Every structure is written in structure tokens, then in C-alpha cells.
PDB file of C-alpha atoms and ligand atoms in Angstrom:
ATOM      1  CA  UNK A   1      14.239 -52.171 -39.608  1.00  0.00           C
ATOM      2  CA  UNK A   2      10.923 -53.098 -41.144  1.00  0.00           C
ATOM      3  CA  UNK A   3       7.684 -51.179 -40.872  1.00  0.00           C
ATOM      4  CA  UNK A   4       4.750 -52.488 -42.927  1.00  0.00           C
ATOM      5  CA  UNK A   5       4.691 -55.784 -44.819  1.00  0.00           C
ATOM      6  CA  UNK A   6       2.284 -54.917 -47.598  1.00  0.00           C
ATOM      7  CA  UNK A   7       1.866 -54.261 -51.296  1.00  0.00           C
ATOM      8  CA  UNK A   8       0.455 -50.775 -50.649  1.00  0.00           C
ATOM      9  CA  UNK A   9       1.864 -48.351 -53.235  1.00  0.00           C
ATOM     10  CA  UNK A  10       4.071 -45.533 -51.954  1.00  0.00           C
ATOM     11  CA  UNK A  11       5.042 -42.215 -53.486  1.00  0.00           C
ATOM     12  CA  UNK A  12       8.521 -40.751 -53.490  1.00  0.00           C
ATOM     13  CA  UNK A  13      12.036 -42.129 -53.642  1.00  0.00           C
ATOM     14  CA  UNK A  14      12.500 -45.787 -52.580  1.00  0.00           C
ATOM     15  CA  UNK A  15      14.915 -44.625 -49.861  1.00  0.00           C
ATOM     16  CA  UNK A  16      11.903 -43.327 -47.921  1.00  0.00           C
ATOM     17  CA  UNK A  17       9.531 -46.236 -48.483  1.00  0.00           C
ATOM     18  CA  UNK A  18       8.309 -48.092 -45.406  1.00  0.00           C
ATOM     19  CA  UNK A  19       6.415 -50.917 -47.137  1.00  0.00           C
ATOM     20  CA  UNK A  20       8.038 -54.245 -47.902  1.00  0.00           C
ATOM     21  CA  UNK A  21       5.975 -56.471 -50.157  1.00  0.00           C
ATOM     22  CA  UNK A  22       5.193 -59.903 -48.690  1.00  0.00           C
ATOM     23  CA  UNK A  23       7.003 -61.408 -51.670  1.00  0.00           C
ATOM     24  CA  UNK A  24      10.205 -59.419 -51.067  1.00  0.00           C
ATOM     25  CA  UNK A  25       9.966 -60.141 -47.338  1.00  0.00           C
ATOM     26  CA  UNK A  26       9.677 -63.889 -47.984  1.00  0.00           C
ATOM     27  CA  UNK A  27      12.714 -63.704 -50.285  1.00  0.00           C
ATOM     28  CA  UNK A  28      14.685 -61.842 -47.614  1.00  0.00           C
ATOM     29  CA  UNK A  29      13.845 -64.420 -44.932  1.00  0.00           C
ATOM     30  CA  UNK A  30      14.812 -67.187 -47.336  1.00  0.00           C
ATOM     31  CA  UNK A  31      18.128 -65.415 -47.975  1.00  0.00           C
ATOM     32  CA  UNK A  32      18.862 -65.145 -44.248  1.00  0.00           C
ATOM     33  CA  UNK A  33      18.248 -68.856 -43.758  1.00  0.00           C
ATOM     34  CA  UNK A  34      20.141 -69.898 -46.855  1.00  0.00           C
ATOM     35  CA  UNK A  35      23.175 -67.772 -45.993  1.00  0.00           C
ATOM     36  CA  UNK A  36      23.375 -69.209 -42.500  1.00  0.00           C
ATOM     37  CA  UNK A  37      22.458 -66.060 -40.619  1.00  0.00           C
ATOM     38  CA  UNK A  38      21.392 -66.716 -37.060  1.00  0.00           C
ATOM     39  CA  UNK A  39      18.226 -64.730 -36.608  1.00  0.00           C
ATOM     40  CA  UNK A  40      18.200 -64.090 -32.873  1.00  0.00           C
ATOM     41  CA  UNK A  41      15.868 -62.307 -30.444  1.00  0.00           C
ATOM     42  CA  UNK A  42      16.651 -58.650 -29.868  1.00  0.00           C
ATOM     43  CA  UNK A  43      17.312 -59.238 -26.159  1.00  0.00           C
ATOM     44  CA  UNK A  44      19.991 -61.777 -27.077  1.00  0.00           C
ATOM     45  CA  UNK A  45      21.589 -59.296 -29.476  1.00  0.00           C
ATOM     46  CA  UNK A  46      21.624 -56.642 -26.759  1.00  0.00           C
ATOM     47  CA  UNK A  47      23.485 -59.090 -24.508  1.00  0.00           C
ATOM     48  CA  UNK A  48      25.986 -59.846 -27.286  1.00  0.00           C
ATOM     49  CA  UNK A  49      26.545 -56.129 -27.902  1.00  0.00           C
ATOM     50  CA  UNK A  50      27.093 -55.621 -24.166  1.00  0.00           C
ATOM     51  CA  UNK A  51      29.835 -58.253 -24.351  1.00  0.00           C
ATOM     52  CA  UNK A  52      31.753 -56.458 -27.115  1.00  0.00           C
ATOM     53  CA  UNK A  53      34.742 -54.699 -25.569  1.00  0.00           C
ATOM     54  CA  UNK A  54      34.778 -50.941 -26.106  1.00  0.00           C
ATOM     55  CA  UNK A  55      37.353 -49.642 -28.524  1.00  0.00           C
ATOM     56  CA  UNK A  56      36.755 -52.298 -31.139  1.00  0.00           C
ATOM     57  CA  UNK A  57      36.617 -55.969 -31.746  1.00  0.00           C
ATOM     58  CA  UNK A  58      39.512 -58.368 -31.470  1.00  0.00           C
ATOM     59  CA  UNK A  59      39.598 -61.834 -32.926  1.00  0.00           C
ATOM     60  CA  UNK A  60      38.560 -63.167 -29.535  1.00  0.00           C
ATOM     61  CA  UNK A  61      35.629 -60.820 -29.169  1.00  0.00           C
ATOM     62  CA  UNK A  62      31.966 -61.653 -29.372  1.00  0.00           C
ATOM     63  CA  UNK A  63      31.220 -63.396 -32.645  1.00  0.00           C
ATOM     64  CA  UNK A  64      28.372 -60.995 -33.326  1.00  0.00           C
ATOM     65  CA  UNK A  65      30.979 -58.370 -33.951  1.00  0.00           C
ATOM     66  CA  UNK A  66      32.535 -60.153 -36.892  1.00  0.00           C
ATOM     67  CA  UNK A  67      30.320 -58.687 -39.516  1.00  0.00           C
ATOM     68  CA  UNK A  68      32.078 -58.269 -42.804  1.00  0.00           C
ATOM     69  CA  UNK A  69      32.978 -54.761 -43.868  1.00  0.00           C
ATOM     70  CA  UNK A  70      31.574 -53.629 -47.169  1.00  0.00           C
ATOM     71  CA  UNK A  71      33.153 -51.865 -50.061  1.00  0.00           C
ATOM     72  CA  UNK A  72      35.959 -54.156 -51.187  1.00  0.00           C
ATOM     73  CA  UNK A  73      34.155 -57.345 -52.047  1.00  0.00           C
ATOM     74  CA  UNK A  74      32.845 -60.023 -49.763  1.00  0.00           C
ATOM     75  CA  UNK A  75      35.703 -62.523 -50.091  1.00  0.00           C
ATOM     76  CA  UNK A  76      38.286 -59.859 -49.467  1.00  0.00           C
ATOM     77  CA  UNK A  77      36.396 -58.544 -46.467  1.00  0.00           C
ATOM     78  CA  UNK A  78      35.692 -61.884 -44.884  1.00  0.00           C
ATOM     79  CA  UNK A  79      38.927 -63.766 -45.306  1.00  0.00           C
ATOM     80  CA  UNK A  80      39.055 -67.535 -44.822  1.00  0.00           C
ATOM     81  CA  UNK A  81      38.567 -67.572 -41.041  1.00  0.00           C
ATOM     82  CA  UNK A  82      35.849 -64.929 -40.826  1.00  0.00           C
ATOM     83  CA  UNK A  83      33.818 -66.573 -43.561  1.00  0.00           C
ATOM     84  CA  UNK A  84      32.913 -69.349 -41.126  1.00  0.00           C
ATOM     85  CA  UNK A  85      32.134 -67.165 -38.117  1.00  0.00           C
ATOM     86  CA  UNK A  86      28.508 -66.720 -37.087  1.00  0.00           C
ATOM     87  CA  UNK A  87      26.596 -63.809 -38.480  1.00  0.00           C
ATOM     88  CA  UNK A  88      23.588 -62.544 -36.650  1.00  0.00           C
ATOM     89  CA  UNK A  89      20.460 -60.722 -37.702  1.00  0.00           C
ATOM     90  CA  UNK A  90      17.631 -59.240 -35.646  1.00  0.00           C
ATOM     91  CA  UNK A  91      14.255 -58.444 -37.198  1.00  0.00           C
ATOM     92  CA  UNK A  92      12.422 -55.379 -35.854  1.00  0.00           C
ATOM     93  CA  UNK A  93       9.101 -53.898 -36.935  1.00  0.00           C
ATOM     94  CA  UNK A  94       8.126 -50.310 -36.130  1.00  0.00           C
ATOM     95  CA  UNK A  95       4.614 -48.862 -35.754  1.00  0.00           C
ATOM     96  CA  UNK A  96       2.653 -52.020 -34.835  1.00  0.00           C
ATOM     97  CA  UNK A  97       0.816 -52.316 -38.135  1.00  0.00           C
ATOM     98  CA  UNK A  98      -1.781 -55.051 -38.358  1.00  0.00           C
ATOM     99  CA  UNK A  99      -0.075 -56.532 -41.397  1.00  0.00           C
ATOM    100  CA  UNK A 100       2.581 -57.843 -39.019  1.00  0.00           C
ATOM    101  CA  UNK A 101      -0.088 -60.299 -37.845  1.00  0.00           C
ATOM    102  CA  UNK A 102      -1.590 -61.068 -41.253  1.00  0.00           C
ATOM    103  CA  UNK A 103       1.493 -60.962 -43.512  1.00  0.00           C
ATOM    104  CA  UNK A 104       4.795 -60.988 -41.608  1.00  0.00           C
ATOM    105  CA  UNK A 105       4.131 -63.456 -38.809  1.00  0.00           C
ATOM    106  CA  UNK A 106       3.048 -66.450 -40.946  1.00  0.00           C
ATOM    107  CA  UNK A 107       6.301 -66.130 -42.914  1.00  0.00           C
ATOM    108  CA  UNK A 108       8.389 -65.697 -39.750  1.00  0.00           C
ATOM    109  CA  UNK A 109       6.702 -68.680 -38.131  1.00  0.00           C
ATOM    110  CA  UNK A 110       7.418 -70.895 -41.133  1.00  0.00           C
ATOM    111  CA  UNK A 111      11.116 -70.085 -40.738  1.00  0.00           C
ATOM    112  CA  UNK A 112      11.137 -70.182 -36.927  1.00  0.00           C
ATOM    113  CA  UNK A 113      12.543 -66.638 -36.811  1.00  0.00           C
ATOM    114  CA  UNK A 114      11.990 -64.401 -33.757  1.00  0.00           C
ATOM    115  CA  UNK A 115      11.077 -60.721 -34.108  1.00  0.00           C
ATOM    116  CA  UNK A 116      10.337 -57.633 -32.040  1.00  0.00           C
ATOM    117  CA  UNK A 117       7.505 -55.207 -32.717  1.00  0.00           C
ATOM    118  CA  UNK A 118       7.463 -51.626 -31.423  1.00  0.00           C
ATOM    119  CA  UNK A 119       4.083 -50.179 -30.570  1.00  0.00           C
ATOM    120  CA  UNK A 120       2.816 -46.577 -30.583  1.00  0.00           C
ATOM    121  CA  UNK A 121       0.299 -47.379 -27.867  1.00  0.00           C
ATOM    122  CA  UNK A 122      -2.320 -44.697 -28.661  1.00  0.00           C
ATOM    123  CA  UNK A 123      -2.950 -46.428 -31.997  1.00  0.00           C
ATOM    124  CA  UNK A 124      -3.065 -50.010 -30.714  1.00  0.00           C
ATOM    125  CA  UNK A 125      -6.388 -51.755 -30.381  1.00  0.00           C
ATOM    126  CA  UNK A 126      -8.372 -49.056 -32.159  1.00  0.00           C
ATOM    127  CA  UNK A 127     -10.468 -49.892 -35.186  1.00  0.00           C
ATOM    128  CA  UNK A 128      -9.800 -46.580 -36.972  1.00  0.00           C
ATOM    129  CA  UNK A 129      -6.959 -46.209 -39.430  1.00  0.00           C
ATOM    130  CA  UNK A 130      -3.835 -44.910 -37.720  1.00  0.00           C
ATOM    131  CA  UNK A 131      -0.353 -43.978 -38.856  1.00  0.00           C
ATOM    132  CA  UNK A 132      -0.149 -43.549 -42.651  1.00  0.00           C
ATOM    133  CA  UNK A 133      -3.823 -44.522 -42.845  1.00  0.00           C
ATOM    134  CA  UNK A 134      -3.028 -48.125 -41.947  1.00  0.00           C
ATOM    135  CA  UNK A 135      -4.666 -50.494 -39.464  1.00  0.00           C
ATOM    136  CA  UNK A 136      -2.816 -51.382 -36.264  1.00  0.00           C
ATOM    137  CA  UNK A 137      -2.641 -54.542 -34.175  1.00  0.00           C
ATOM    138  CA  UNK A 138      -5.209 -55.280 -31.486  1.00  0.00           C
ATOM    139  CA  UNK A 139      -4.136 -56.310 -27.983  1.00  0.00           C
ATOM    140  CA  UNK A 140      -5.677 -59.749 -28.556  1.00  0.00           C
ATOM    141  CA  UNK A 141      -3.464 -60.196 -31.640  1.00  0.00           C
ATOM    142  CA  UNK A 142      -0.460 -58.951 -29.686  1.00  0.00           C
ATOM    143  CA  UNK A 143      -1.058 -61.499 -26.921  1.00  0.00           C
ATOM    144  CA  UNK A 144      -1.452 -64.270 -29.471  1.00  0.00           C
ATOM    145  CA  UNK A 145       1.819 -63.234 -31.134  1.00  0.00           C
ATOM    146  CA  UNK A 146       3.526 -63.015 -27.754  1.00  0.00           C
ATOM    147  CA  UNK A 147       2.512 -66.599 -26.955  1.00  0.00           C
ATOM    148  CA  UNK A 148       4.327 -67.587 -30.130  1.00  0.00           C
ATOM    149  CA  UNK A 149       7.554 -65.826 -29.204  1.00  0.00           C
ATOM    150  CA  UNK A 150       7.192 -62.316 -30.631  1.00  0.00           C
ATOM    151  CA  UNK A 151       8.338 -59.582 -28.215  1.00  0.00           C
ATOM    152  CA  UNK A 152       7.003 -56.049 -27.918  1.00  0.00           C
ATOM    153  CA  UNK A 153       8.501 -52.724 -26.961  1.00  0.00           C
ATOM    154  CA  UNK A 154       7.499 -49.083 -26.885  1.00  0.00           C
ATOM    155  CA  UNK A 155       7.450 -46.753 -29.874  1.00  0.00           C
ATOM    156  CA  UNK A 156       5.952 -43.876 -27.785  1.00  0.00           C
ATOM    157  CA  UNK A 157       2.215 -43.234 -27.219  1.00  0.00           C
ATOM    158  CA  UNK A 158       1.361 -40.876 -30.096  1.00  0.00           C
ATOM    159  CA  UNK A 159       4.403 -41.211 -32.399  1.00  0.00           C
ATOM    160  CA  UNK A 160       5.447 -37.539 -32.088  1.00  0.00           C
ATOM    161  CA  UNK A 161       8.680 -35.747 -32.955  1.00  0.00           C
ATOM    162  CA  UNK A 162      10.153 -36.274 -29.494  1.00  0.00           C
ATOM    163  CA  UNK A 163      12.804 -33.560 -29.822  1.00  0.00           C
ATOM    164  CA  UNK A 164      10.049 -30.939 -30.145  1.00  0.00           C
ATOM    165  CA  UNK A 165       8.338 -31.844 -26.853  1.00  0.00           C
ATOM    166  CA  UNK A 166       8.609 -30.345 -23.401  1.00  0.00           C
ATOM    167  CA  UNK A 167      10.483 -32.552 -20.958  1.00  0.00           C
ATOM    168  CA  UNK A 168       7.301 -33.604 -19.107  1.00  0.00           C
ATOM    169  CA  UNK A 169       5.603 -34.552 -22.404  1.00  0.00           C
ATOM    170  CA  UNK A 170       8.696 -36.505 -23.443  1.00  0.00           C
ATOM    171  CA  UNK A 171       8.644 -38.351 -20.162  1.00  0.00           C
ATOM    172  CA  UNK A 172       4.973 -39.209 -20.573  1.00  0.00           C
ATOM    173  CA  UNK A 173       5.475 -40.548 -24.122  1.00  0.00           C
ATOM    174  CA  UNK A 174       8.221 -42.840 -22.814  1.00  0.00           C
ATOM    175  CA  UNK A 175       6.767 -43.903 -19.481  1.00  0.00           C
ATOM    176  CA  UNK A 176       3.053 -44.203 -20.244  1.00  0.00           C
ATOM    177  CA  UNK A 177       3.592 -46.253 -23.419  1.00  0.00           C
ATOM    178  CA  UNK A 178       5.906 -48.609 -21.550  1.00  0.00           C
ATOM    179  CA  UNK A 179       3.426 -48.937 -18.697  1.00  0.00           C
ATOM    180  CA  UNK A 180       0.538 -49.773 -21.057  1.00  0.00           C
ATOM    181  CA  UNK A 181       2.582 -52.482 -22.792  1.00  0.00           C
ATOM    182  CA  UNK A 182       3.742 -53.812 -19.428  1.00  0.00           C
ATOM    183  CA  UNK A 183       0.138 -53.997 -18.197  1.00  0.00           C
ATOM    184  CA  UNK A 184      -1.104 -55.685 -21.360  1.00  0.00           C
ATOM    185  CA  UNK A 185       1.714 -58.141 -22.015  1.00  0.00           C
ATOM    186  CA  UNK A 186       3.637 -58.403 -18.750  1.00  0.00           C
ATOM    187  CA  UNK A 187       6.848 -56.992 -20.169  1.00  0.00           C
ATOM    188  CA  UNK A 188       8.423 -54.110 -22.068  1.00  0.00           C
ATOM    189  CA  UNK A 189      12.138 -53.557 -21.785  1.00  0.00           C
ATOM    190  CA  UNK A 190      12.999 -51.748 -24.998  1.00  0.00           C
ATOM    191  CA  UNK A 191      12.250 -48.470 -26.699  1.00  0.00           C
ATOM    192  CA  UNK A 192      12.335 -47.579 -30.380  1.00  0.00           C
ATOM    193  CA  UNK A 193      12.799 -43.926 -31.410  1.00  0.00           C
ATOM    194  CA  UNK A 194      10.225 -42.586 -33.910  1.00  0.00           C
ATOM    195  CA  UNK A 195      11.348 -40.608 -36.984  1.00  0.00           C
ATOM    196  CA  UNK A 196      14.923 -39.583 -37.683  1.00  0.00           C
ATOM    197  CA  UNK A 197      17.212 -39.911 -34.697  1.00  0.00           C
ATOM    198  CA  UNK A 198      18.544 -36.443 -33.743  1.00  0.00           C
ATOM    199  CA  UNK A 199      22.117 -37.616 -33.425  1.00  0.00           C
ATOM    200  CA  UNK A 200      23.579 -34.106 -33.663  1.00  0.00           C
ATOM    201  CA  UNK A 201      21.484 -32.712 -30.838  1.00  0.00           C
ATOM    202  CA  UNK A 202      23.703 -33.562 -27.887  1.00  0.00           C
ATOM    203  CA  UNK A 203      21.647 -31.684 -25.353  1.00  0.00           C
ATOM    204  CA  UNK A 204      18.424 -33.429 -26.306  1.00  0.00           C
ATOM    205  CA  UNK A 205      20.100 -36.831 -26.426  1.00  0.00           C
ATOM    206  CA  UNK A 206      21.337 -36.324 -22.896  1.00  0.00           C
ATOM    207  CA  UNK A 207      17.777 -35.646 -21.711  1.00  0.00           C
ATOM    208  CA  UNK A 208      16.473 -38.568 -23.788  1.00  0.00           C
ATOM    209  CA  UNK A 209      19.053 -40.993 -22.374  1.00  0.00           C
ATOM    210  CA  UNK A 210      18.403 -39.927 -18.811  1.00  0.00           C
ATOM    211  CA  UNK A 211      14.648 -40.235 -19.286  1.00  0.00           C
ATOM    212  CA  UNK A 212      14.878 -43.632 -20.977  1.00  0.00           C
ATOM    213  CA  UNK A 213      17.036 -44.970 -18.178  1.00  0.00           C
ATOM    214  CA  UNK A 214      14.996 -43.459 -15.362  1.00  0.00           C
ATOM    215  CA  UNK A 215      11.815 -44.921 -16.888  1.00  0.00           C
ATOM    216  CA  UNK A 216      13.556 -48.300 -16.956  1.00  0.00           C
ATOM    217  CA  UNK A 217      14.354 -49.078 -20.589  1.00  0.00           C
ATOM    218  CA  UNK A 218      17.381 -51.268 -21.204  1.00  0.00           C
ATOM    219  CA  UNK A 219      18.051 -50.074 -24.747  1.00  0.00           C
ATOM    220  CA  UNK A 220      16.835 -47.760 -27.508  1.00  0.00           C
ATOM    221  CA  UNK A 221      16.718 -48.561 -31.200  1.00  0.00           C
ATOM    222  CA  UNK A 222      17.358 -45.644 -33.538  1.00  0.00           C
ATOM    223  CA  UNK A 223      17.138 -44.922 -37.255  1.00  0.00           C
ATOM    224  CA  UNK A 224      20.918 -44.479 -37.424  1.00  0.00           C
ATOM    225  CA  UNK A 225      21.943 -46.620 -40.381  1.00  0.00           C
ATOM    226  CA  UNK A 226      24.430 -49.408 -40.044  1.00  0.00           C
ATOM    227  CA  UNK A 227      25.407 -52.864 -38.886  1.00  0.00           C
ATOM    228  CA  UNK A 228      26.835 -53.329 -35.402  1.00  0.00           C
ATOM    229  CA  UNK A 229      30.517 -54.246 -35.486  1.00  0.00           C
ATOM    230  CA  UNK A 230      31.888 -52.566 -32.416  1.00  0.00           C
ATOM    231  CA  UNK A 231      30.791 -51.684 -28.908  1.00  0.00           C
ATOM    232  CA  UNK A 232      27.635 -49.661 -29.345  1.00  0.00           C
ATOM    233  CA  UNK A 233      25.725 -47.186 -27.296  1.00  0.00           C
ATOM    234  CA  UNK A 234      22.716 -49.270 -26.289  1.00  0.00           C
ATOM    235  CA  UNK A 235      20.590 -46.118 -26.326  1.00  0.00           C
ATOM    236  CA  UNK A 236      21.098 -45.322 -30.006  1.00  0.00           C
ATOM    237  CA  UNK A 237      21.385 -48.725 -31.670  1.00  0.00           C
ATOM    238  CA  UNK A 238      21.884 -48.645 -35.429  1.00  0.00           C
ATOM    239  CA  UNK A 239      19.612 -50.475 -37.860  1.00  0.00           C
ATOM    240  CA  UNK A 240      19.321 -51.061 -41.597  1.00  0.00           C
ATOM    241  CA  UNK A 241      16.101 -49.814 -43.217  1.00  0.00           C
ATOM    242  CA  UNK A 242      14.523 -52.421 -45.483  1.00  0.00           C
ATOM    243  CA  UNK A 243      11.625 -52.019 -47.931  1.00  0.00           C
ATOM    244  CA  UNK A 244      10.239 -53.287 -51.240  1.00  0.00           C
ATOM    245  CA  UNK A 245      13.143 -51.643 -53.052  1.00  0.00           C
ATOM    246  CA  UNK A 246      15.510 -54.227 -51.598  1.00  0.00           C
ATOM    247  CA  UNK A 247      15.945 -56.943 -54.168  1.00  0.00           C
ATOM    248  CA  UNK A 248      18.104 -59.895 -53.057  1.00  0.00           C
ATOM    249  CA  UNK A 249      21.350 -58.237 -54.226  1.00  0.00           C
ATOM    250  CA  UNK A 250      20.680 -54.968 -52.401  1.00  0.00           C
ATOM    251  CA  UNK A 251      19.485 -56.816 -49.298  1.00  0.00           C
ATOM    252  CA  UNK A 252      22.708 -58.811 -49.276  1.00  0.00           C
ATOM    253  CA  UNK A 253      24.838 -55.685 -49.718  1.00  0.00           C
ATOM    254  CA  UNK A 254      23.078 -53.968 -46.835  1.00  0.00           C
ATOM    255  CA  UNK A 255      23.537 -56.944 -44.522  1.00  0.00           C
ATOM    256  CA  UNK A 256      27.197 -57.162 -45.374  1.00  0.00           C
ATOM    257  CA  UNK A 257      27.835 -53.602 -44.312  1.00  0.00           C
ATOM    258  CA  UNK A 258      27.582 -52.068 -47.776  1.00  0.00           C
ATOM    259  CA  UNK A 259      25.345 -49.314 -46.408  1.00  0.00           C
ATOM    260  CA  UNK A 260      27.331 -48.522 -43.273  1.00  0.00           C
ATOM    261  CA  UNK A 261      29.057 -45.626 -45.029  1.00  0.00           C
ATOM    262  CA  UNK A 262      25.628 -43.983 -45.223  1.00  0.00           C
ATOM    263  CA  UNK A 263      25.660 -43.340 -41.486  1.00  0.00           C
ATOM    264  CA  UNK A 264      28.462 -40.822 -42.092  1.00  0.00           C
ATOM    265  CA  UNK A 265      26.475 -39.136 -44.846  1.00  0.00           C
ATOM    266  CA  UNK A 266      23.371 -39.236 -42.652  1.00  0.00           C
ATOM    267  CA  UNK A 267      25.209 -37.409 -39.843  1.00  0.00           C
ATOM    268  CA  UNK A 268      26.725 -34.868 -42.227  1.00  0.00           C
ATOM    269  CA  UNK A 269      23.383 -34.178 -43.879  1.00  0.00           C
ATOM    270  CA  UNK A 270      21.858 -33.425 -40.491  1.00  0.00           C
ATOM    271  CA  UNK A 271      24.637 -30.983 -39.659  1.00  0.00           C
ATOM    272  CA  UNK A 272      24.212 -29.224 -43.009  1.00  0.00           C
ATOM    273  CA  UNK A 273      20.453 -28.972 -42.628  1.00  0.00           C
ATOM    274  CA  UNK A 274      20.888 -27.402 -39.231  1.00  0.00           C
ATOM    275  CA  UNK A 275      23.357 -24.800 -40.506  1.00  0.00           C
TER     276      UNK A 275
HETATM  277 ZN1  LIG B   1       7.520 -45.202 -36.364  1.00  0.00          ZN
END
């Protein structure tokens, strides 16, 4: 889960940064290629996840599921047979910042890596600074990127806290954004949830899932942290946040599942905050 590829300085703890420097990003792409990761389109990953049997992964299951488990050392986790199995990565970019066009895409193109960008449609194609004071992509840039294999999905219209909206507003954020992207690019099958995913709010998630499916989305990316090793709910797909704080060692640890334990902490923290 990338946001902005830029050297813009950011305040606060690195955990909350959304900028990845072009230099760190280039290093991360190099690492993926060097380590033999297959960087695949998101739609292909969704199909692989669909093929994972529920209740876990057997040795005959989809190869995408054979991600190593972190915590006890890579060699221990992989074992001799798993070390040779394919490992997949998907690159996603939230918020539709213009630096995807100027900074990220040239590096992706050089590697031949696909990527998906999620657009908050109210901010797209406007000259004024948008989210976090940054510039956003224009539709002309989006079409040019699309011709070169980049895919686009919805990240709402106005990037609101969806759980705070009335049901009709929620529906509009999901349906109108998707319709705009469909009209502009000819396709939009995925949705990406803005801000922290309210994974403890069962009632809201039920409404969200129903709305996403009735609008016609095939999947929803979330900010739940983790790699995908087992059958996953396609409407709350986990991701790994990446930013400038990820040096090669940390990037590697995250990819190998070293951060998956955080999803438990993330869920617990949300429960405690609610109490
Ligand atoms: Zn966002």
C-alpha cells in the first residue's frame, strides 16, 4: 500500500507516513525483481485469492498462498520446498497523487511492473492542491497510464470517513465515484477504503459490504495490515503499508510476513479505543 512517491517531509512517527521517497521506491522495486517476486496485476491476485480454499492452505493450494510466515527466520519458515515456490506482490497506490505519473510510473515501467491506482474522484483533474496539499492526476494522465497497463479503481468521491455517513451518502460515495471512473476510463471494478478500516464495527461493515456489492464492485482493499496466506474476504483485503521509513531490511521483513502480527494489535487497539 503506497500513497505518494515523493521526498516531501512529513511530521510524526514513521508508522503514519504516507510518502515514499523515489529513491526508496526504486530500491524496493529492485528488491522485488531481485528476489524473484512476481509482481502481478491486482485482478490476477483477486482471482488467485478466490482459488484459495477456505479454512487454510494445503500444499496443493494456490501458490500465492505460500507466503512465508515471519518471526522464526526465513529459512526456518520457508523450508526447502517452499523456498522455490512463487511469491507474489501487488502494488497499489491510494489517493491518485500526481507524483504517481511523474515519479512512480517511470520506475514501474522500467521494471515492467503493473500497478493499480485508487482515485478520490472529486480531486481528480483539478488544478488546485487536494488531499494533504498535494496535486492529483488529471484524466488525460490517467488515460495515458491506462494505455500503458495501469488500472484504476475507486477511492470514494471526497475521501470521507465512510463510517460517519448516512447510508444514502455512503452509497453516493461508492456509486458516483465508480461511475465517473467507468465513464472516463471504461472500467472500474475495485474499491479501496479510505482511512482506517473499521473492522470492529460489524453493523457498518454489513452495510458497506452490501452497498459495495450492489454497486457492482468485485473487491475492496482495506488498511488491515498483513500478507494474504489464506482464503480472504475479498471485501476487506489486507495490505502492507510502505513509506520512506522502509529500508531494504524492513521492506523484506514486511513482505515475508514479519508485520502480520500487527493486524492482531491493530484490531485490539481499535477495541480498546472504542471502550
Ligand atoms: Zn486515501
